[in-house]
XYZ file of C-alpha atoms in Angstrom:
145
model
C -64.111 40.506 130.120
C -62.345 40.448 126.816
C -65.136 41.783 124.288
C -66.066 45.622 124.762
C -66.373 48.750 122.777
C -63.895 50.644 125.145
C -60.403 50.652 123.338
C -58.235 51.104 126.247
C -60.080 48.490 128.253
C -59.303 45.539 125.464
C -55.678 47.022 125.498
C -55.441 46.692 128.841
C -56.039 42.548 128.619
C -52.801 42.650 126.229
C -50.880 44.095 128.871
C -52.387 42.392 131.637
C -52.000 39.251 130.124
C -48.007 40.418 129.025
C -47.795 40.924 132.760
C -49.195 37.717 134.143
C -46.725 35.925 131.100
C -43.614 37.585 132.735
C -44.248 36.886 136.477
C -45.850 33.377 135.087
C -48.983 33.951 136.626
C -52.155 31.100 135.680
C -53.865 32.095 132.791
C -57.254 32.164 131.904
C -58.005 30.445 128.666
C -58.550 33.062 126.837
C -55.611 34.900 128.472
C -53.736 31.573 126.845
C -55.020 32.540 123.915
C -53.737 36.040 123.896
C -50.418 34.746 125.195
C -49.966 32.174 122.710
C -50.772 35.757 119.859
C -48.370 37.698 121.941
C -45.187 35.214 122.029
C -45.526 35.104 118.479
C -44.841 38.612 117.580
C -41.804 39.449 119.386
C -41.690 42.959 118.347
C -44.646 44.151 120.395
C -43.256 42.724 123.849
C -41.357 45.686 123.756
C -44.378 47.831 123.760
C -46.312 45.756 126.280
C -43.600 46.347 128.849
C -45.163 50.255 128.589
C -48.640 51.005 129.131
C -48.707 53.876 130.090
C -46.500 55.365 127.020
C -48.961 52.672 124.566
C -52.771 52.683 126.032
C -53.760 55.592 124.759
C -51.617 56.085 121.269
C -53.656 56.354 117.763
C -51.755 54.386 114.619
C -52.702 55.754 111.986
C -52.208 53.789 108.698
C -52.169 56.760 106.713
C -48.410 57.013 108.219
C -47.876 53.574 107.458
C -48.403 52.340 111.040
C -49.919 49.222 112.173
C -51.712 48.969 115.066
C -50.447 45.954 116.748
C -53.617 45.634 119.463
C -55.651 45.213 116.335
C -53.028 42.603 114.531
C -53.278 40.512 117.553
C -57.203 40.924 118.001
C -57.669 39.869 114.057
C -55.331 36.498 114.525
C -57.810 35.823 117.875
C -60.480 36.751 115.174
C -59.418 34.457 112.374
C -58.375 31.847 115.353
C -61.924 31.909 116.310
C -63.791 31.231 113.206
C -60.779 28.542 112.090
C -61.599 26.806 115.481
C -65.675 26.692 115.102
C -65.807 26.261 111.684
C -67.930 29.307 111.017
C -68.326 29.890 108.262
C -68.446 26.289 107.344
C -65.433 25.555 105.589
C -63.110 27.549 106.832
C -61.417 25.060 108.922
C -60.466 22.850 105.915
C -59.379 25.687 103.573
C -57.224 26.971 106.553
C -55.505 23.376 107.535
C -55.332 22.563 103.878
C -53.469 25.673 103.103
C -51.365 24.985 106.198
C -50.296 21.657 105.505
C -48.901 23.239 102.103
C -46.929 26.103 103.200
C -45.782 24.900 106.294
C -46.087 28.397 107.710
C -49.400 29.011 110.291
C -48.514 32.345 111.255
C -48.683 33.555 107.790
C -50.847 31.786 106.490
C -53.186 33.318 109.152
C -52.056 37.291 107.993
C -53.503 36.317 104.991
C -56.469 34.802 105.775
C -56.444 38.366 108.679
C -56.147 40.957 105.202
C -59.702 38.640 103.642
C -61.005 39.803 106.883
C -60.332 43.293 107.451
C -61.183 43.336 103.362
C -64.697 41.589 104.677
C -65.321 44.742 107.206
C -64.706 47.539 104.852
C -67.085 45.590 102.572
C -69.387 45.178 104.821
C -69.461 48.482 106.324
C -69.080 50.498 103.290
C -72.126 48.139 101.868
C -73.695 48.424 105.091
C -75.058 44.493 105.203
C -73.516 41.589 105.971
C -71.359 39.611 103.280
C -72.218 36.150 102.702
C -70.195 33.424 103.623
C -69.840 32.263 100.238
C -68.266 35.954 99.209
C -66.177 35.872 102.726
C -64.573 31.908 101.923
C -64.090 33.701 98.225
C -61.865 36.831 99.738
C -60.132 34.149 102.017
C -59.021 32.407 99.056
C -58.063 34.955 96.515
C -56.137 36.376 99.862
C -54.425 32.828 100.217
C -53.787 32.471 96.359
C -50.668 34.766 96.983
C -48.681 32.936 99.599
């Protein structure tokens, strides 16, 4: 199970899954999906190679650090709604912004700071957003690339 409120326990699929990539185990596929995040940020293999020094640590961003379990959860995130369309739209505006910059992986860190900007809205607001204002942050997010 991928999906849980226990921290550790959805770290420990990033490491599992860095595990079964270097002994080339099968792969579930959603394990492929992780994989496919995790061999595209180099600089965390480093840090999957040690559990037991990485499970438990806090980033905080207040020191300017990033916490790469929850980079590589918001590109499955953004993956996710880019793959079933939801909201409607965001499929084209993602592939159309693609085609033009030639560059998926960062066109996707944009589309992951809309998100994260989508969270804080909606938990500071305490209500959902609406698509409508979601697609909007996607593209004023994209509007920089």
């Amino acid at each position: 199970m991928f999906f849980s409120n226990d921290r550790n326990q959805l770290r420990q699929q990033y490491f599992d899954v860095w595990n079964k990539m270097q002994s080339h185990q099968l792969l579930s596929p959603l394990e492929s999906q992780i994989a496919t995040v995790i061999e595209q940020h180099p600089e965390y293999h480093k840090l999957l190679s040690n559990p037991e020094q990485y499970l438990d640590k806090d980033y905080l961003p207040e020191f300017g650090e990033t916490n790469p379990f929850l980079h590589m959860s918001l590109h499955l995130g953004v993956r996710d709604q880019v793959n079933t369309d939801r909201p409607s739209g965001i499929k084209k505006l993602y592939q159309e912004t693609c085609e033009q910059y030639k560059n998926n992986l960062e066109v996707e860190h944009k589309m992951m700071e809309a998100l994260t900007e989508a969270m804080w809205l909606m938990q500071r607001n305490q209500q959902p957003l609406s698509d409508d204002v979601y697609l909007s942050l996607i593209k004023k997010s994209l509007t920089v690339l």
